[in-house]
Tab-separated table of C-alpha atoms in Angstrom:
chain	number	residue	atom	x	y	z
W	1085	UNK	CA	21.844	-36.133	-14.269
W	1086	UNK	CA	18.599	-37.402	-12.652
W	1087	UNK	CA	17.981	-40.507	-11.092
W	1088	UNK	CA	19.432	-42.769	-14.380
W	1089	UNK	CA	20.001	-46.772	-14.174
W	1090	UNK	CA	23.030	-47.538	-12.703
W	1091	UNK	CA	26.207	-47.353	-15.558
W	1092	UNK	CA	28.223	-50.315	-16.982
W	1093	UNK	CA	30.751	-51.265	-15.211
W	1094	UNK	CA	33.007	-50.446	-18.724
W	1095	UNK	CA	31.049	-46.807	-18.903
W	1096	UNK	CA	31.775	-46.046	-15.490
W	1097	UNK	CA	35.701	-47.138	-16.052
W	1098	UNK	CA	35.799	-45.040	-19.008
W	1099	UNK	CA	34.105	-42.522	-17.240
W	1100	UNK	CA	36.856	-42.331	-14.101
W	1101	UNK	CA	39.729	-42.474	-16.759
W	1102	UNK	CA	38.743	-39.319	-18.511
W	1103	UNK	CA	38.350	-37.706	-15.710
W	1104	UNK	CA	41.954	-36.261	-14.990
W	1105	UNK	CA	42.300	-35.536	-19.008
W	1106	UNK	CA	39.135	-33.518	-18.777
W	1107	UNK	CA	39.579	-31.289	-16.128
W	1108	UNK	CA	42.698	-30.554	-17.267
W	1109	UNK	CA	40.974	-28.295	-19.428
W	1110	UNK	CA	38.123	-27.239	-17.097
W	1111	UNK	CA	35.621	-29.856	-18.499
W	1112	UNK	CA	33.718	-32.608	-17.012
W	1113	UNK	CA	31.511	-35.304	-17.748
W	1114	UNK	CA	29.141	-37.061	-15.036
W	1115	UNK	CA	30.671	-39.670	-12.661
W	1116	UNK	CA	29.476	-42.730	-11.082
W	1117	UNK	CA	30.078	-41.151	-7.662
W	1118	UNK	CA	28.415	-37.676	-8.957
W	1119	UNK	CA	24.986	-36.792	-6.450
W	1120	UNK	CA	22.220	-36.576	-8.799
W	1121	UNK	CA	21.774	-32.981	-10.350
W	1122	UNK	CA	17.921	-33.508	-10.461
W	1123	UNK	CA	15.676	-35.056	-7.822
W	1124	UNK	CA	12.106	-35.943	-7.780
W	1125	UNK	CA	11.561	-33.410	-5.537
W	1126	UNK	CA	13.201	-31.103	-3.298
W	1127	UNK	CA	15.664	-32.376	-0.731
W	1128	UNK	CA	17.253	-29.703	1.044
W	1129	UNK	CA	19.944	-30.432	4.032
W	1130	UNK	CA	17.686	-27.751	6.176
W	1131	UNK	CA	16.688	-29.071	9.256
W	1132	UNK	CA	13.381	-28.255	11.439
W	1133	UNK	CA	14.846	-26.485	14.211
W	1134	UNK	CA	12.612	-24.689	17.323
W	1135	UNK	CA	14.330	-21.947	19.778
W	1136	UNK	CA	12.523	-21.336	22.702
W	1137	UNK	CA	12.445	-17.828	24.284
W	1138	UNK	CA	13.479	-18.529	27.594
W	1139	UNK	CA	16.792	-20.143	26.426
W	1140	UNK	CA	16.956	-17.100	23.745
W	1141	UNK	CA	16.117	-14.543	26.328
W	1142	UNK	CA	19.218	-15.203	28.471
W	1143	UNK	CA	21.485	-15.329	25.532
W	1144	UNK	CA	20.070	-12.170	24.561
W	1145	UNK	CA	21.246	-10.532	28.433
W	1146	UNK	CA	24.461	-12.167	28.518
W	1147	UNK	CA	25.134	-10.364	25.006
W	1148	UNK	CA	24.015	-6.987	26.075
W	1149	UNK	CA	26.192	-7.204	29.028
W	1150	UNK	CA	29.523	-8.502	27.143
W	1151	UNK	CA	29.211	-7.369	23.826
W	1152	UNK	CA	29.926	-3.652	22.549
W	1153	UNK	CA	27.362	-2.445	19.394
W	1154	UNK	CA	30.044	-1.703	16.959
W	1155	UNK	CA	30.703	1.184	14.720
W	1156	UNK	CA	30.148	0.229	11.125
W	1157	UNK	CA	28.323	-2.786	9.814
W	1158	UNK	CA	27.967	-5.182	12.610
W	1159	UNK	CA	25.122	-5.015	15.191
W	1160	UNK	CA	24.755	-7.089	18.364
W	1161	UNK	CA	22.813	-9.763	17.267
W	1162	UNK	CA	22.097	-13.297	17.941
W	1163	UNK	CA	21.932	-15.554	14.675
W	1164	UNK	CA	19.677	-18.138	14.585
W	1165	UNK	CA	21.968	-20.598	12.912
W	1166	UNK	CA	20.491	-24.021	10.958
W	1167	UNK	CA	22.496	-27.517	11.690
W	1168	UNK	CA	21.884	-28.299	8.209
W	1169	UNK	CA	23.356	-25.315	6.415
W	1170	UNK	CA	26.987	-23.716	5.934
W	1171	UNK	CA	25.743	-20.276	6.334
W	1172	UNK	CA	21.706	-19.014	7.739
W	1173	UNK	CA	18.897	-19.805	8.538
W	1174	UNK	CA	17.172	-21.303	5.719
W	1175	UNK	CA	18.508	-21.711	2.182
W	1176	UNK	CA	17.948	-17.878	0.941
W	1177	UNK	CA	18.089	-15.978	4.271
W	1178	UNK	CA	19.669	-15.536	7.717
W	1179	UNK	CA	17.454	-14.669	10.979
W	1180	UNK	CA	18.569	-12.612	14.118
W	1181	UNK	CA	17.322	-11.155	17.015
W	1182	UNK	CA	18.885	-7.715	17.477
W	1183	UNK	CA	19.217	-6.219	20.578
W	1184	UNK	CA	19.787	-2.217	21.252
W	1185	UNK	CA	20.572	-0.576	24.651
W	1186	UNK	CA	19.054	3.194	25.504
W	1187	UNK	CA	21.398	5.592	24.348
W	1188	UNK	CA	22.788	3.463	21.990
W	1189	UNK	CA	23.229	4.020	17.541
W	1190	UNK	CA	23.362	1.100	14.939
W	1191	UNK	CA	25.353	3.177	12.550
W	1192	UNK	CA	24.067	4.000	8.989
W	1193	UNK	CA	25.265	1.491	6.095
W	1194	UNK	CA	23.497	0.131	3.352
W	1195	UNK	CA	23.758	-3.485	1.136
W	1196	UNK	CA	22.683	-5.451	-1.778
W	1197	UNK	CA	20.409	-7.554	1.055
W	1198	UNK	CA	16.903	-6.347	1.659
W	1199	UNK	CA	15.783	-6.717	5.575
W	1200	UNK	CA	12.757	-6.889	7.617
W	1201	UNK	CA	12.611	-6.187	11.256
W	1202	UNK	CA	10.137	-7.341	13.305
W	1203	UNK	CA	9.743	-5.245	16.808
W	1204	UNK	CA	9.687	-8.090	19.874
W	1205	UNK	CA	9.923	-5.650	22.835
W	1206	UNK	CA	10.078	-1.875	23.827
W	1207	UNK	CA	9.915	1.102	22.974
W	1208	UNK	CA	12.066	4.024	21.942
W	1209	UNK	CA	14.166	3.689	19.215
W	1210	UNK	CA	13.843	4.793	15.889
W	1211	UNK	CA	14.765	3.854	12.354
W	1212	UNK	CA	15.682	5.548	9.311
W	1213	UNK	CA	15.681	4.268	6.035
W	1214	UNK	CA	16.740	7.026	2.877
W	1215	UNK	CA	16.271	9.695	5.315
W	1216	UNK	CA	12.683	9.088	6.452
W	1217	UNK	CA	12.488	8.553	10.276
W	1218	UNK	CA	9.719	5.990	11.813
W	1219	UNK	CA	9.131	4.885	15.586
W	1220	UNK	CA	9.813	1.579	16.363
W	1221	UNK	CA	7.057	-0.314	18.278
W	1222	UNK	CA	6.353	-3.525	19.532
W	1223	UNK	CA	4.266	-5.348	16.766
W	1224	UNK	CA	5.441	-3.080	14.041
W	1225	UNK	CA	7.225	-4.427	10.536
W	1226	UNK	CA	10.078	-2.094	9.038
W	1227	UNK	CA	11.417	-2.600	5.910
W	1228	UNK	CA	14.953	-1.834	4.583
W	1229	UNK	CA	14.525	-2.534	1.242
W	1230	UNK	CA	18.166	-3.345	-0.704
W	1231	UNK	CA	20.406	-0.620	-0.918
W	1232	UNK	CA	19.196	1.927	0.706
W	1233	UNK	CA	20.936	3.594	3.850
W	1234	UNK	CA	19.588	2.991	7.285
W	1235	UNK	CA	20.630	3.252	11.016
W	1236	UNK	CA	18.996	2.982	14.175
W	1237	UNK	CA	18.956	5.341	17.149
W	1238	UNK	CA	17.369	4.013	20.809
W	1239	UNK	CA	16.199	7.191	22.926
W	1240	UNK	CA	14.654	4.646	25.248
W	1241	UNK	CA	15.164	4.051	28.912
W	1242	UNK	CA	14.807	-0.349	28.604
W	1243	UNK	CA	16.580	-2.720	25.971
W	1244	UNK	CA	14.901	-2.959	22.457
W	1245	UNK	CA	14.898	-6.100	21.056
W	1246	UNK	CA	13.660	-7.197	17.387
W	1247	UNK	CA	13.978	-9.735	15.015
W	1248	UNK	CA	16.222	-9.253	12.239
W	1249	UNK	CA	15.630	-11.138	8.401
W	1250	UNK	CA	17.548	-10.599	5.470
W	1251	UNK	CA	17.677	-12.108	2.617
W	1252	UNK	CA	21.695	-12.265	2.550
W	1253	UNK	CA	21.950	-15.992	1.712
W	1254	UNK	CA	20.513	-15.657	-1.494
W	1255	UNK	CA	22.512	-12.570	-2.666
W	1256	UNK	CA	25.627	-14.571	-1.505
W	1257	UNK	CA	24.665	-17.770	-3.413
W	1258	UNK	CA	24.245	-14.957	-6.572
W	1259	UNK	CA	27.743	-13.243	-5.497
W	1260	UNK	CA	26.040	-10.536	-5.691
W	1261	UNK	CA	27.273	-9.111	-2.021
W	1262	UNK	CA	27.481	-4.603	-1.768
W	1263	UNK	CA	28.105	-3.193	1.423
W	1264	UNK	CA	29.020	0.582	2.061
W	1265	UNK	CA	28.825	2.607	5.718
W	1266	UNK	CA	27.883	6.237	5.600
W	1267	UNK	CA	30.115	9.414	5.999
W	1268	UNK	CA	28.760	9.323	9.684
W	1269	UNK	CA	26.889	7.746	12.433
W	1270	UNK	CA	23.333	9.251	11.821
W	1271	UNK	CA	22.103	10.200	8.422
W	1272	UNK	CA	20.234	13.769	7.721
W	1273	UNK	CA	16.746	13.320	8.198
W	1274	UNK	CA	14.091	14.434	5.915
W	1275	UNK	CA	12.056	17.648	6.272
W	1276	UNK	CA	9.339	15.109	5.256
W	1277	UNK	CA	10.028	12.947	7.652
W	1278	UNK	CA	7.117	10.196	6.912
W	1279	UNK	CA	6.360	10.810	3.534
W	1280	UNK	CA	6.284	7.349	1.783
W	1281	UNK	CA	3.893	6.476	4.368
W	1282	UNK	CA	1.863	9.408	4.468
W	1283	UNK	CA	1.189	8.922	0.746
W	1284	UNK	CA	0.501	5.107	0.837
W	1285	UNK	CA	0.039	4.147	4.367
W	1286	UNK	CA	-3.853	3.917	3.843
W	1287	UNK	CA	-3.409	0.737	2.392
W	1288	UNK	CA	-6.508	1.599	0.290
W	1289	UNK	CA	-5.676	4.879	-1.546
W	1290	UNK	CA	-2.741	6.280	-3.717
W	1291	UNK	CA	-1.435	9.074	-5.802
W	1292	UNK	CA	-2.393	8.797	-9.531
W	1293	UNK	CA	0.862	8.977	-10.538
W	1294	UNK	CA	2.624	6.172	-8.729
W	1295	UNK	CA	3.953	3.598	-10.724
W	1296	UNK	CA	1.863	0.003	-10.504
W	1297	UNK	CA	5.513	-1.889	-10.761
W	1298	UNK	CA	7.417	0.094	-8.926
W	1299	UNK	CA	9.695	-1.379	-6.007
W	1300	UNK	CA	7.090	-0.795	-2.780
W	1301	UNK	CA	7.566	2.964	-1.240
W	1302	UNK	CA	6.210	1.938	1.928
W	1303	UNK	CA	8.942	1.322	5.011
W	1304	UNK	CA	7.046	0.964	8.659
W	1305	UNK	CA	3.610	-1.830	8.781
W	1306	UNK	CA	2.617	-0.070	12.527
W	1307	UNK	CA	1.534	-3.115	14.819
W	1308	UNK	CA	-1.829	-1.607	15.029
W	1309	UNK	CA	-2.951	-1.324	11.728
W	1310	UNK	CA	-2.182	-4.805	11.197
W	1311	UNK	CA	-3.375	-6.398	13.758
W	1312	UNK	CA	-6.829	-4.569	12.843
W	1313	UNK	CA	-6.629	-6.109	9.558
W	1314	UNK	CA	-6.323	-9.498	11.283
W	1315	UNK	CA	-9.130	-9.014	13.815
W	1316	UNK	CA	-11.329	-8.147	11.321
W	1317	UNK	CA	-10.281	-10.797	8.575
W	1318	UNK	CA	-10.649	-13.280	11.621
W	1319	UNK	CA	-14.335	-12.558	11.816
W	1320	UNK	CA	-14.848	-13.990	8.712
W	1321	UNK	CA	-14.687	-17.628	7.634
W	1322	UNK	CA	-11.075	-18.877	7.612
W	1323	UNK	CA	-8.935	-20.927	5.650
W	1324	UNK	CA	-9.518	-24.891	7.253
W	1325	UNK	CA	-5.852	-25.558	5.884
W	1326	UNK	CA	-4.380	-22.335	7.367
W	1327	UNK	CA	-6.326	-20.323	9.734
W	1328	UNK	CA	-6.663	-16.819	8.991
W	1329	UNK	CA	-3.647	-15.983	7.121
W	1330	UNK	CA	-2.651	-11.948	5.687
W	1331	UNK	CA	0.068	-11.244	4.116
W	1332	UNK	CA	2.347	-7.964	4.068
W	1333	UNK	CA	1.528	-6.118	0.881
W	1334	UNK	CA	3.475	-3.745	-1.823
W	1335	UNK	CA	0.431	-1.450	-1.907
W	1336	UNK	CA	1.963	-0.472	-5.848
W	1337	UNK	CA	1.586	-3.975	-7.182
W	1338	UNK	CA	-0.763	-6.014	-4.303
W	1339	UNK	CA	2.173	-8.431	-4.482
W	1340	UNK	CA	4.880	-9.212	-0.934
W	1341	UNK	CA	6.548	-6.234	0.519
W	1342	UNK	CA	9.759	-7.296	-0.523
W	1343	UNK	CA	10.348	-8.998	-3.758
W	1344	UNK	CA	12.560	-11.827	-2.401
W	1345	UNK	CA	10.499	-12.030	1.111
W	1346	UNK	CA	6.790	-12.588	1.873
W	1347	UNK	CA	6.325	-11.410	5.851
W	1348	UNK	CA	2.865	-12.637	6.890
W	1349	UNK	CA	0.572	-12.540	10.272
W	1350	UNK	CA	-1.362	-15.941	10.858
W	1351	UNK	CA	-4.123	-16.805	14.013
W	1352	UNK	CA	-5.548	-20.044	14.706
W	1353	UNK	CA	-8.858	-19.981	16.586
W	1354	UNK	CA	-9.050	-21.725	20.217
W	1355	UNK	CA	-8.676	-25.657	19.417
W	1356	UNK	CA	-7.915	-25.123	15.593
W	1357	UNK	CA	-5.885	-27.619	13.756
W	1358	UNK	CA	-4.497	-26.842	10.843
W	1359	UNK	CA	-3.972	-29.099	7.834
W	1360	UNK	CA	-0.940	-30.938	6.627
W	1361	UNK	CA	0.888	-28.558	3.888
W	1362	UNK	CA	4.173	-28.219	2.094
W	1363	UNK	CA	5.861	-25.850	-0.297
W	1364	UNK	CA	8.689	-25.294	-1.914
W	1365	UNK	CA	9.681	-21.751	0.353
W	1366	UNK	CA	11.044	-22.353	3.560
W	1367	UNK	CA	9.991	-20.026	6.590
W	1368	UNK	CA	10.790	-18.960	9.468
W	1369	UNK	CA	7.513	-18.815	12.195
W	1370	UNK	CA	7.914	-15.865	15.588
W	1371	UNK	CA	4.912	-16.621	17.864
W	1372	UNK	CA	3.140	-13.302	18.700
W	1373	UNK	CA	0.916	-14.612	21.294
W	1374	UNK	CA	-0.877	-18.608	22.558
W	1375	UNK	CA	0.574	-21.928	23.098
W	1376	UNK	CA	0.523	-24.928	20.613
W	1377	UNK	CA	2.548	-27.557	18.687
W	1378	UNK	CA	3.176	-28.076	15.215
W	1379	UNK	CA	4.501	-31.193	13.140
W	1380	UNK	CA	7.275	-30.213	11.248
W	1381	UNK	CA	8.304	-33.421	8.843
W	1382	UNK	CA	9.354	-35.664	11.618
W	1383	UNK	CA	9.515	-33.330	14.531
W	1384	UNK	CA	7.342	-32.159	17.246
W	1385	UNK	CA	7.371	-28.455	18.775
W	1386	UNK	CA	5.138	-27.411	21.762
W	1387	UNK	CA	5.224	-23.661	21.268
W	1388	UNK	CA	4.449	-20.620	23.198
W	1389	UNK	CA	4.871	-17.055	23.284
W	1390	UNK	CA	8.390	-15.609	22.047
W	1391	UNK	CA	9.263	-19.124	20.587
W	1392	UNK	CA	10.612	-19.321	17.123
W	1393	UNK	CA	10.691	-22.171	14.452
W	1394	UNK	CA	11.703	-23.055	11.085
W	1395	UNK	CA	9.985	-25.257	8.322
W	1396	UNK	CA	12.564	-26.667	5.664
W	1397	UNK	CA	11.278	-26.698	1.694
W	1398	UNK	CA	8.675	-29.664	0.970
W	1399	UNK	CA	8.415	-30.112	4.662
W	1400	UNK	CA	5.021	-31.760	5.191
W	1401	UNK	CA	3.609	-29.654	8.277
W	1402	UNK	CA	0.950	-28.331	10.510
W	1403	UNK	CA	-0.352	-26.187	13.410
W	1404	UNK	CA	-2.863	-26.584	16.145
W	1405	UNK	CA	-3.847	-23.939	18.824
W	1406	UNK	CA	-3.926	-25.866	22.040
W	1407	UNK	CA	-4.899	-22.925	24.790
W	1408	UNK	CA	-8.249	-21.113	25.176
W	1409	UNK	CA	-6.747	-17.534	23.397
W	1410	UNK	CA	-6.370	-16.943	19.918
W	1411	UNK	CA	-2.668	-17.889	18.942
W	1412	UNK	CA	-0.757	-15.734	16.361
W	1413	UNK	CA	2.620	-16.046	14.260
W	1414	UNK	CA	4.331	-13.858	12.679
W	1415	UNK	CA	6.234	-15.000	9.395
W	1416	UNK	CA	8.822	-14.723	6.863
W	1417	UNK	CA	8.879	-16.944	3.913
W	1418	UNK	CA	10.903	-17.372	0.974
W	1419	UNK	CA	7.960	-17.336	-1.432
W	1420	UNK	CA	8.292	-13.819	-3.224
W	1421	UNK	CA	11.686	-15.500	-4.769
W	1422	UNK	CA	10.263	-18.537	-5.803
W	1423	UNK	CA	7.131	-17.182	-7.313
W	1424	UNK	CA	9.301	-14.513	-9.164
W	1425	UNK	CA	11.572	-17.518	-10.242
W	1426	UNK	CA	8.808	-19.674	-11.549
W	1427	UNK	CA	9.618	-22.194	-8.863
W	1428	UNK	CA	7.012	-22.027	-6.201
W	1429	UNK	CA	5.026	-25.154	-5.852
W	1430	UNK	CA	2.634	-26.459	-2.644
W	1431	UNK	CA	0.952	-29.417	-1.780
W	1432	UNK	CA	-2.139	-30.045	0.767
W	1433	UNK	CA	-2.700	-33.629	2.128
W	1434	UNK	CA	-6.306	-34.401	1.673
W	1435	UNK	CA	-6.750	-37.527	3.437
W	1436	UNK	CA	-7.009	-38.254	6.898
W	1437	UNK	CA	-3.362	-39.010	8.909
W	1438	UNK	CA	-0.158	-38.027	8.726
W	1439	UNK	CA	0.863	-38.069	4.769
W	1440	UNK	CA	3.123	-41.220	4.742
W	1441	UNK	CA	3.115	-42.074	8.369
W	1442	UNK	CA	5.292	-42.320	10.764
C-alpha cells in the first residue's frame, strides 16, 4: 500500500496469476506494478504555472469579439487550465476570467459548486444571488454560495472583466455535480434588495438571533471595506513568514467565507521577502497591485500587476516585493476543505537557503 520492500519474485507471480480470477468478481489484491496508495507526503501531478496579463488580456479581446455569451449555463470565459491535471486549475477547483459586454445578461442558473468572483475591471454590472441585487466593482469579492440562483446583468458602457473560482473539481471528484437554469433570463429581485448585507455587513455586529453555524449570509466583500481592513492591519507588525495576510470571513462562525474556499488579501512591504512555506492547499495568487517574483518549488515568476499564479500542494514557496509600492495579492486557497477534512498540514523552513537546494 505504502512504500513496502520490494515482493518475491514467487509473491509477485502469484500475485499477477490471480489477477484475472479476481476481477472476475470485482476484487483485487495489490500488484507489483500498482503506484503506491500512500506516500510520505503529498505528490500531486499539479504544476506551478504563471499567466501573465498582457498575454491574458488579448485572449480576453479576441473572445469578446468572436464568442457569443450564451443562454443557459455557459459564460464567456477563459479557463486557466493546469498541464498537470485532467480537468482545472488545481486539484479541487477550476479558475476563469469572465468577461461581460454592456448590455449584455449571464442568465440565472444555479449548481452544487460554490463560486467566488473577484472584480478585475469596470464598472456596471450587477449580480444577483437568491434575489438580492449587489453592484459589481473593481476590488469587490461576491460570493455564490452552492445552490443558490444567480445571474449577472452589465448596464455598463466598457467590458467587465472578473475572475471566476469555483470549487467544481472537488464536487466532480465527489460526483456530486447539480445544475438547473431558471424559468427565465433575470430572476425577481427582492424588495429588500441588500438585506444579508445590511444585517451583517458591519463585520463587527449581528442580530441576536443568527445562528453561530450557519452557512455565511453575507454575498458582496465591497473593495473598499477590505482594503481598509488591510491598510490598517498593515500598520501593525506583520507576519515575517507572510506579510500582512487577512482572510475573507463567515461573520456567523469567524471561519472562510465559503466552506470549501478560503479567499484572502496579502501585501508585502517595499523590499519584503517572504519566507519559504508549504501546505497541503493549493492556491491560486491574482496580483492586485506591485511587481515581484516568487519561488514556486523549482520555478521562478517575475510578477506584476494583473499577473496570475498557482502554487501546487507541499510546494515549498515564497514572495518578495521588488518595487518601491506596496504589492498586494489577492487569493483563493483550498484550505477551508482541508481543515474541514482534517487534512490541512503546513510547514515553514527555518534555516537559511532554499529548503533542499537547488
Amino acid at each position: 500500500m505504502g512504500q513496502s520492500s520490494p515482493l518475491s519474485e514467487g509473491d509477485a507471480n502469484n500475485r499477477r496469476r490471480l489477477r484475472d480470477e479476481l476481477a472476475a468478481l470485482n476484487c483485487a489484491i495489490h500488484q507489483p506494478d500498482d503506484p503506491p496508495l500512500f506516500t510520505r507526503e503529498p505528490a500531486s501531478p499539479m504544476r506551478p504555472v504563471h499567466w501573465k496579463w498582457g498575454d491574458l488580456a488579448a485572449l480576453l479581446e479576441t473572445l469578446g469579439h468572436e464568442l457569443d455569451l450564451e443562454r443557459g449555463g455557459n459564460r464567456r470565459t477563459l479557463r486557466l487550465t493546469n498541464p498537470g491535471l485532467p480537468y482545472g486549475t488545481t486539484p479541487t477547483f477550476w479558475g476563469s476570467i469572465q468577461l461581460i459586454l454592456p448590455g449584455e445578461v449571464a442568465t440565472a442558473h444555479r449548481h452544487a459548486a460554490s463560486a467566488l468572483r473577484f472584480i478585475i475591471k469596470g464598472s456596471g454590472a450587477f449580480t444577483t444571488v437568491e434575489r438580492e441585487r449587489y453592484p459589481m466593482n473593481e476590488g469587490d469579492l461576491v460570493l455564490t454560495p452552492n445552490f443558490m440562483w444567480h445571474d449577472h446583468e452589465h448596464r455598463g458602457e466598457a467590458p467587465m472583466i472578473w475572475l471566476d473560482v469555483l470549487d467544481i473539481s472537488l464536487v466532480r471528484s465527489l460526483h456530486a455535480t447539480f445544475f438547473a437554469p431558471f424559468e427565465s433570463d433575470l430572476q425577481p429581485v427582492s424588495k429588500q434588495p441588500q438585506r444579508s448585507f445590511q444585517l451583517f455587513g458591519s463585520g463587527i455586529m449581528r442580530p441576536p438571533s443568527a445562528s453561530t453555524n450557519g452557512s455565511n449570509p453575507l454575498l458582496v466583500y465591497p473593495v473598499n471595506r477590505a482594503m481598509a481592513a488591510l491598510q490598517a492591519a498593515g500598520e501593525l507588525d506583520g507576519d515575517p513568514d507572510l506579510g500582512t495576510v487577512l482572510e475573507y470571513q463567515n461573520p456567523l462562525t469567524g471561519g472562510p467565507a465559503l466552506t470549501t474556499l478560503t479567499p484572502a488579501l496579502q501585501a508585502l512591504a517595499p523590499g519584503h521577502a517572504t519566507r519559504y512555506r508549504r501546505m497541503t492547499a493549493s492556491s491560486l495568487t491574482y496580483v492586485v497591485a506591485g511587481k515581484g517574483t516568487s519561488e514556486v518549488g523549482e520555478s521562478l515568476f517575475d510578477w506584476g500587476p494583473g499577473d496570475f499564479f498557482v502554487i501546487p500542494p507541499w510546494a515549498w514557496h515564497r514572495h518578495q516585493n521588488l518595487g518601491g509600492h506596496r504589492a498586494v495579492f489577492f487569493t483563493v486557497s483550498d484550505a477551508a476543505a482541508h481543515q474541514a477534512l482534517g487534512l490541512y498540514r503546513e510547514e515553514r523552513h527555518r534555516g537559511s537557503g532554499r529548503p533542499g537546494g537547488r
